[in-house]
Short mmCIF file of C-alpha atoms and ligand atoms in Angstrom, two decimals:
data_model
loop_
_atom_site.label_atom_id
_atom_site.label_comp_id
_atom_site.label_asym_id
_atom_site.label_seq_id
_atom_site.Cartn_x
_atom_site.Cartn_y
_atom_site.Cartn_z
CA MET H 1 0.00 0.00 0.00
CA ILE H 2 1.21 3.50 -0.81
CA ILE H 3 -0.03 6.55 1.03
CA GLN H 4 0.88 9.77 -0.72
CA LEU H 5 1.04 12.49 1.90
CA LYS H 6 -0.27 16.04 1.51
CA PRO H 7 2.61 18.50 0.99
CA GLY H 8 1.95 20.50 4.14
CA LEU H 9 0.97 17.72 6.51
CA THR H 10 1.84 18.24 10.17
CA GLU H 11 4.01 15.97 12.31
CA LYS H 12 0.92 15.23 14.38
CA GLU H 13 -0.99 14.08 11.29
CA LYS H 14 1.92 11.91 10.24
CA SER H 15 2.21 10.31 13.68
CA ALA H 16 -1.49 9.53 13.68
CA LEU H 17 -1.14 7.89 10.27
CA LEU H 18 1.90 5.85 11.33
CA GLU H 19 0.00 4.71 14.37
CA ALA H 20 -3.02 3.70 12.29
CA VAL H 21 -0.77 1.75 9.90
CA ALA H 22 0.96 -0.03 12.78
CA HIS H 23 -2.47 -0.81 14.25
CA ILE H 24 -3.47 -2.85 11.19
CA GLY H 25 -0.17 -4.74 11.41
CA TYR H 26 1.58 -3.06 8.46
CA LYS H 27 5.20 -1.91 8.42
CA ALA H 28 5.54 1.64 7.14
CA SER H 29 8.63 3.12 5.46
CA GLU H 30 8.78 6.88 5.07
CA VAL H 31 9.93 8.04 1.64
CA GLN H 32 10.81 11.64 0.83
CA THR H 33 11.72 12.29 -2.80
CA GLN H 34 12.60 15.49 -4.63
CA PHE H 35 8.86 15.82 -5.36
CA ARG H 36 6.71 14.22 -2.68
CA GLN H 37 6.43 12.39 0.59
CA TYR H 38 5.02 8.87 0.86
CA LEU H 39 4.44 6.06 3.30
CA VAL H 40 5.11 2.67 1.72
CA CYS H 41 3.30 0.12 3.84
CA VAL H 42 3.84 -3.61 3.64
CA GLY H 43 1.61 -6.15 5.32
CA LYS H 44 -0.84 -8.94 4.77
CA THR H 45 -4.00 -8.35 6.74
CA GLU H 46 -7.24 -7.32 5.05
CA PHE H 47 -8.58 -3.92 6.06
CA ASP H 48 -10.83 -1.17 4.82
CA ILE H 49 -8.57 1.22 2.92
CA ARG H 50 -11.13 4.05 3.26
CA ARG H 51 -10.45 4.24 6.98
CA LEU H 52 -6.90 5.40 6.26
CA GLY H 53 -7.77 7.32 3.11
CA THR H 54 -10.02 9.77 4.93
CA MET H 55 -7.44 10.64 7.60
CA PRO H 56 -5.99 14.18 7.61
CA GLY H 57 -2.75 14.59 5.65
CA VAL H 58 -3.54 11.89 3.09
CA ASP H 59 -3.51 12.97 -0.55
CA ASP H 60 -3.94 9.60 -2.18
CA ILE H 61 -3.90 5.95 -1.15
CA HIS H 62 -3.52 2.78 -3.21
CA ARG H 63 -3.16 -0.88 -2.63
CA VAL H 64 -0.17 -2.23 -4.63
CA SER H 65 0.17 -5.99 -4.68
CA ASP H 66 3.45 -5.95 -6.68
CA PRO H 67 6.68 -6.50 -4.75
CA TYR H 68 7.88 -3.16 -6.11
CA LYS H 69 5.53 -0.36 -5.10
CA LEU H 70 6.52 3.21 -6.02
CA VAL H 71 7.60 2.30 -9.56
CA SER H 72 4.44 0.26 -10.14
CA ARG H 73 1.77 1.27 -12.60
CA LYS H 74 -0.77 0.00 -10.09
CA TRP H 75 -0.08 3.07 -8.05
CA ARG H 76 0.78 5.79 -10.55
CA VAL H 77 -1.30 5.65 -13.69
CA GLU H 78 0.20 8.63 -15.50
CA ASP H 79 3.53 8.19 -17.28
CA THR H 80 6.66 9.64 -15.72
CA ALA H 81 8.57 12.21 -17.76
CA ILE H 82 12.25 12.91 -17.11
CA ASP H 83 13.14 16.51 -17.80
CA LEU H 84 16.86 17.03 -18.50
CA GLY H 85 16.45 20.78 -19.04
CA ASP H 86 16.93 22.92 -22.17
CA GLY H 87 13.97 21.22 -23.82
CA VAL H 88 15.40 17.69 -23.55
CA VAL H 89 12.85 15.28 -22.11
CA VAL H 90 12.78 11.48 -21.88
CA ASP H 91 9.20 10.26 -21.75
CA ARG H 92 6.59 8.27 -23.60
CA GLN H 93 5.58 11.10 -25.90
CA ARG H 94 8.74 10.89 -28.02
CA LEU H 95 11.58 8.60 -28.95
CA SER H 96 14.80 9.68 -27.23
CA ILE H 97 17.97 8.65 -28.99
CA MET H 98 21.10 8.48 -26.86
CA ALA H 99 24.02 7.81 -29.15
CA GLY H 100 27.79 7.82 -28.88
CA PRO H 101 30.79 5.60 -28.38
CA CYS H 102 31.10 2.79 -25.91
CA SER H 103 34.09 4.64 -24.40
CA ILE H 104 35.11 8.26 -24.45
CA GLU H 105 38.59 8.17 -26.03
CA SER H 106 39.75 11.67 -26.97
CA GLU H 107 38.74 15.28 -27.46
CA GLU H 108 38.73 14.80 -31.21
CA GLN H 109 36.43 11.78 -30.94
CA VAL H 110 34.01 13.73 -28.74
CA GLU H 111 34.01 16.72 -31.13
CA LYS H 112 33.26 14.49 -34.10
CA THR H 113 30.51 12.62 -32.29
CA VAL H 114 28.91 15.87 -31.12
CA GLU H 115 28.94 17.13 -34.70
CA HIS H 116 27.26 13.91 -35.84
CA LEU H 117 24.60 14.21 -33.14
CA LEU H 118 23.86 17.87 -33.86
CA LYS H 119 23.54 17.13 -37.58
CA ASN H 120 20.91 14.53 -36.76
CA GLY H 121 19.00 16.46 -34.11
CA ILE H 122 20.11 14.18 -31.26
CA ARG H 123 20.48 15.85 -27.87
CA ILE H 124 21.79 13.06 -25.64
CA MET H 125 25.28 11.56 -25.99
CA ARG H 126 26.29 8.26 -24.43
CA GLY H 127 29.85 7.29 -23.55
CA GLY H 128 31.77 5.57 -20.81
CA VAL H 129 34.60 7.04 -18.78
CA TYR H 130 34.54 4.26 -16.17
CA LYS H 131 34.30 1.03 -18.12
CA PRO H 132 33.39 -2.34 -16.67
CA ARG H 133 35.63 -4.72 -18.64
CA SER H 134 35.81 -8.49 -18.44
CA SER H 135 39.62 -8.31 -18.59
CA PRO H 136 41.63 -6.02 -16.31
CA TYR H 137 44.05 -5.50 -19.22
CA SER H 138 41.42 -3.91 -21.50
CA PHE H 139 40.92 -0.12 -21.78
CA ARG H 140 39.05 0.98 -18.68
CA GLY H 141 38.16 4.54 -19.57
CA LEU H 142 39.53 8.07 -19.22
CA GLY H 143 38.00 8.58 -15.79
CA LEU H 144 37.01 11.91 -14.31
CA GLU H 145 39.39 13.97 -16.45
CA GLY H 146 37.79 12.47 -19.56
CA LEU H 147 34.36 13.29 -18.21
CA LYS H 148 35.32 16.91 -17.59
CA MET H 149 36.67 17.29 -21.12
CA TRP H 150 33.57 15.66 -22.61
CA SER H 151 31.20 17.71 -20.45
CA ALA H 152 32.79 21.02 -21.50
CA ILE H 153 32.29 20.18 -25.18
CA ALA H 154 28.79 18.82 -24.62
CA LYS H 155 27.64 21.86 -22.61
CA ARG H 156 28.94 24.21 -25.28
CA ASN H 157 26.80 22.40 -27.83
CA GLY H 158 23.61 21.87 -25.78
CA ILE H 159 24.18 18.11 -25.62
CA LYS H 160 23.26 16.10 -22.51
CA ILE H 161 25.50 13.35 -21.17
CA ILE H 162 24.67 9.81 -20.07
CA THR H 163 27.54 7.86 -18.58
CA GLU H 164 28.08 4.87 -16.32
CA VAL H 165 28.88 5.18 -12.64
CA MET H 166 30.43 2.03 -11.22
CA HIS H 167 31.02 2.90 -7.59
CA THR H 168 29.35 4.96 -4.87
CA GLU H 169 32.60 6.87 -4.35
CA GLN H 170 32.51 8.17 -7.94
CA ILE H 171 29.09 9.80 -7.66
CA GLU H 172 29.96 13.07 -5.98
CA ALA H 173 32.81 14.00 -8.29
CA MET H 174 30.88 12.99 -11.40
CA GLU H 175 27.61 14.70 -10.55
CA PRO H 176 28.32 18.23 -11.86
CA TYR H 177 29.23 16.83 -15.28
CA VAL H 178 26.55 14.17 -15.74
CA ASP H 179 22.95 14.55 -16.93
CA ILE H 180 21.97 10.88 -16.56
CA PHE H 181 23.82 8.35 -14.41
CA GLN H 182 23.88 4.91 -16.02
CA VAL H 183 23.95 1.81 -13.87
CA GLY H 184 25.43 -1.01 -15.94
CA ALA H 185 24.26 -4.59 -16.20
CA ARG H 186 27.05 -5.75 -13.90
CA ASN H 187 25.86 -3.41 -11.17
CA ALA H 188 22.15 -4.05 -11.55
CA GLN H 189 21.94 -5.44 -8.04
CA ASN H 190 24.60 -3.33 -6.37
CA PHE H 191 22.18 -2.17 -3.73
CA ASN H 192 24.62 0.24 -2.11
CA LEU H 193 25.08 2.00 -5.45
CA LEU H 194 21.31 2.08 -6.00
CA ASP H 195 20.76 3.49 -2.50
CA ALA H 196 23.35 6.20 -3.12
CA LEU H 197 21.83 7.17 -6.49
CA GLY H 198 18.53 7.53 -4.69
CA GLU H 199 20.02 10.45 -2.83
CA VAL H 200 21.09 12.29 -5.97
CA ASP H 201 18.89 14.74 -7.85
CA LYS H 202 19.93 13.50 -11.28
CA PRO H 203 18.15 10.99 -13.51
CA VAL H 204 19.33 7.38 -13.34
CA LEU H 205 19.14 4.87 -16.19
CA LEU H 206 19.06 1.31 -14.88
CA LYS H 207 20.18 -1.49 -17.13
CA ARG H 208 18.79 -4.95 -16.65
CA GLY H 209 21.26 -7.36 -15.10
CA MET H 210 22.95 -10.02 -17.25
CA SER H 211 20.86 -12.69 -15.59
CA GLY H 212 18.31 -10.37 -14.09
CA THR H 213 14.58 -10.84 -14.33
CA ILE H 214 12.18 -8.06 -15.24
CA GLU H 215 11.00 -8.06 -11.65
CA GLU H 216 14.56 -7.63 -10.40
CA LEU H 217 15.02 -4.62 -12.67
CA LEU H 218 11.85 -3.09 -11.24
CA GLN H 219 13.07 -3.84 -7.71
CA ALA H 220 16.35 -2.07 -8.53
CA ALA H 221 14.28 0.94 -9.59
CA GLU H 222 12.37 0.69 -6.32
CA TYR H 223 15.67 1.05 -4.44
CA VAL H 224 16.43 4.33 -6.21
CA PHE H 225 12.90 5.72 -5.84
CA SER H 226 12.50 4.72 -2.19
CA ASN H 227 15.77 6.47 -1.38
CA GLY H 228 14.41 9.72 -2.75
CA ASN H 229 14.99 9.88 -6.49
CA GLU H 230 11.95 9.60 -8.76
CA LYS H 231 13.89 10.29 -11.97
CA ILE H 232 14.43 6.78 -13.28
CA ILE H 233 14.68 5.29 -16.77
CA LEU H 234 14.55 1.52 -17.31
CA CYS H 235 16.73 -0.15 -19.94
CA GLU H 236 16.54 -3.56 -21.59
CA ARG H 237 20.00 -4.56 -22.87
CA GLY H 238 19.74 -8.29 -23.36
CA ILE H 239 20.34 -11.17 -20.99
CA ARG H 240 22.75 -14.07 -20.96
CA THR H 241 21.25 -17.35 -22.11
CA PHE H 242 22.55 -20.62 -23.57
CA GLU H 243 22.66 -18.94 -27.01
CA THR H 244 26.15 -18.11 -28.29
CA ALA H 245 25.39 -16.78 -31.80
CA SER H 246 24.79 -13.30 -30.38
CA ARG H 247 26.55 -11.54 -27.50
CA ASN H 248 23.34 -11.49 -25.46
CA THR H 249 19.78 -12.58 -26.03
CA PHE H 250 17.82 -9.41 -26.50
CA ASP H 251 14.53 -9.73 -24.65
CA ILE H 252 12.14 -7.70 -26.74
CA ASN H 253 9.31 -9.00 -24.56
CA ALA H 254 10.64 -6.87 -21.74
CA ILE H 255 9.73 -3.63 -23.50
CA PRO H 256 5.91 -3.91 -23.48
CA ILE H 257 5.99 -5.80 -20.18
CA LEU H 258 7.99 -3.07 -18.40
CA LYS H 259 5.79 -0.40 -19.93
CA GLU H 260 2.70 -2.10 -18.59
CA LYS H 261 4.13 -2.83 -15.15
CA SER H 262 5.69 0.58 -14.54
CA HIS H 263 5.08 4.25 -15.21
CA LEU H 264 8.77 4.88 -15.94
CA PRO H 265 10.17 5.43 -19.45
CA VAL H 266 11.62 2.30 -21.06
CA VAL H 267 14.70 2.53 -23.24
CA ALA H 268 16.32 -0.25 -25.28
CA ASP H 269 20.00 -0.92 -25.96
CA PRO H 270 20.20 -3.02 -29.12
CA SER H 271 23.99 -2.56 -29.37
CA HIS H 272 24.68 -4.67 -26.29
CA GLY H 273 21.45 -6.59 -26.87
CA ILE H 274 22.71 -8.38 -29.95
CA GLY H 275 26.36 -7.33 -29.94
CA VAL H 276 26.81 -7.78 -33.70
CA ARG H 277 27.20 -4.60 -35.73
CA ARG H 278 25.39 -5.73 -38.89
CA PHE H 279 22.28 -6.67 -36.92
CA VAL H 280 22.07 -3.71 -34.54
CA ALA H 281 19.92 -1.54 -36.83
CA ASP H 282 17.30 -4.24 -37.39
CA ILE H 283 16.99 -4.94 -33.68
CA ALA H 284 16.81 -1.19 -32.99
CA LEU H 285 13.83 -0.94 -35.35
CA ALA H 286 12.21 -3.91 -33.63
CA CYS H 287 12.63 -2.10 -30.30
CA VAL H 288 10.85 0.95 -31.67
CA ALA H 289 8.07 -1.22 -33.08
CA ALA H 290 7.72 -2.86 -29.66
CA GLY H 291 7.16 0.56 -28.09
CA ALA H 292 10.57 1.58 -26.71
CA ASP H 293 10.64 5.19 -25.53
CA GLY H 294 14.28 5.53 -26.44
CA LEU H 295 17.36 3.87 -27.91
CA LEU H 296 20.83 3.68 -26.45
CA LEU H 297 23.15 3.23 -29.42
CA GLU H 298 26.89 2.75 -29.77
CA VAL H 299 28.15 4.97 -32.57
CA HIS H 300 31.74 5.82 -33.55
CA GLU H 301 33.37 7.50 -36.54
CA THR H 302 35.53 4.41 -37.10
CA PRO H 303 34.17 1.45 -35.12
CA GLU H 304 37.12 -0.68 -36.26
CA LYS H 305 39.37 1.56 -34.18
CA ALA H 306 37.09 1.94 -31.14
CA ALA H 307 38.74 1.30 -27.78
CA SER H 308 35.83 -0.94 -26.74
CA ASP H 309 32.81 -2.68 -28.27
CA GLY H 310 33.74 -1.81 -31.87
CA GLN H 311 32.19 -5.10 -33.00
CA GLN H 312 28.72 -3.79 -32.12
CA THR H 313 29.22 -0.11 -32.95
CA LEU H 314 27.66 1.65 -35.95
CA ASN H 315 29.64 4.15 -38.00
CA PHE H 316 28.12 7.57 -38.64
CA GLN H 317 26.64 6.63 -42.02
CA GLU H 318 25.05 3.45 -40.68
CA ALA H 319 23.69 5.38 -37.73
CA GLU H 320 22.18 8.06 -39.99
CA ARG H 321 20.41 5.46 -42.09
CA LEU H 322 19.04 3.98 -38.88
CA TYR H 323 17.79 7.33 -37.51
CA ARG H 324 15.73 7.84 -40.67
CA LYS H 325 14.22 4.37 -40.50
CA VAL H 326 13.54 4.78 -36.80
CA GLU H 327 11.42 7.84 -37.55
CA ALA H 328 9.43 5.91 -40.14
CA VAL H 329 8.81 2.95 -37.81
CA ARG H 330 7.88 5.24 -34.94
CA LYS H 331 5.34 7.01 -37.17
CA ALA H 332 3.90 3.71 -38.31
CA VAL H 333 3.52 2.51 -34.73
CA VAL H 334 2.33 5.67 -32.98
CA GLY H 335 0.37 7.03 -35.95
C1 PEP M 401 27.82 0.13 -21.94
O1 PEP M 401 26.76 0.76 -22.04
O2 PEP M 401 28.84 0.39 -22.60
C2 PEP M 401 27.85 -1.05 -21.05
C3 PEP M 401 28.98 -1.48 -20.48
O3 PEP M 401 26.66 -1.64 -20.95
P1 PEP M 401 26.14 -2.91 -20.11
O4 PEP M 401 26.24 -2.55 -18.69
O5 PEP M 401 24.74 -3.09 -20.61
O6 PEP M 401 27.02 -4.08 -20.49
MN1 MN M 402 29.70 -0.91 -24.63
#
């Protein structure tokens, strides 16, 4: 059960509510986000919800049977929009393309990518400065200095930045330069990281874990929300199965399922989803047809020379062809 509290409720009203919740045998957790205050109440006994709903200080009350509560569609029926400022919004009214290299490599690479994005009307650039790599000997990113360089160029050009944060200790230093924090598949259940991102007033994009279920992704989102941050984007990026012909098995099913289960925007990452450059565009179009609210795409001027994930990265011409097709598919689907 979620009780949304009235903005100006008094301490006395809150105490009376907490007492009433305890009385019916429910455990209440207080949640204060950048927007509102809630009581998330978990329990099993049957009771008349109207008794609580009419108490002073209550704005709204809902029973939510899902294990995740605040991110559930059962509670919030309207879609959540994530406003990045300067007219850049991630929501269900548009398709948000977030494109760029797997790793930020150099100033020249950033300049060229920004030029490519501007030419194609794309406002969000992806790129990693802290890279989770299977081998410790692979390129692991330019770190904070790379982020600062990238951010200066992006800001100058009105481009927003999405980049991965791997550790709670990185958050504070990264925050001034980041528009969306990405939590990678390998950190999908790093609950300390999720808790910490709940305390930040910046959007968070959560990737599905390598062997994570849809419900686990929604629970990860619940961690961020219940710690105070409502600005969450969900991302399907493929899961590991017995199949070896593709890097991951892209779970297209997750897109409509997540959109039905949650009010949060749902983005798809076909680059990691299939992991094979020549198939990325087709899977991207399938994501749009399935209702994705955005695409996270790996794009590089010369993928053959990319420091990471070149095998699944589109060059600028391939990406441009895809953007045009994406528009057509989106129109066909949305009308
Ligand atoms: C990435 O976006 O480059 C990345 C490492 O993604 P994932 O966490 O999905 O593997
Ligand atoms: Mn990558």
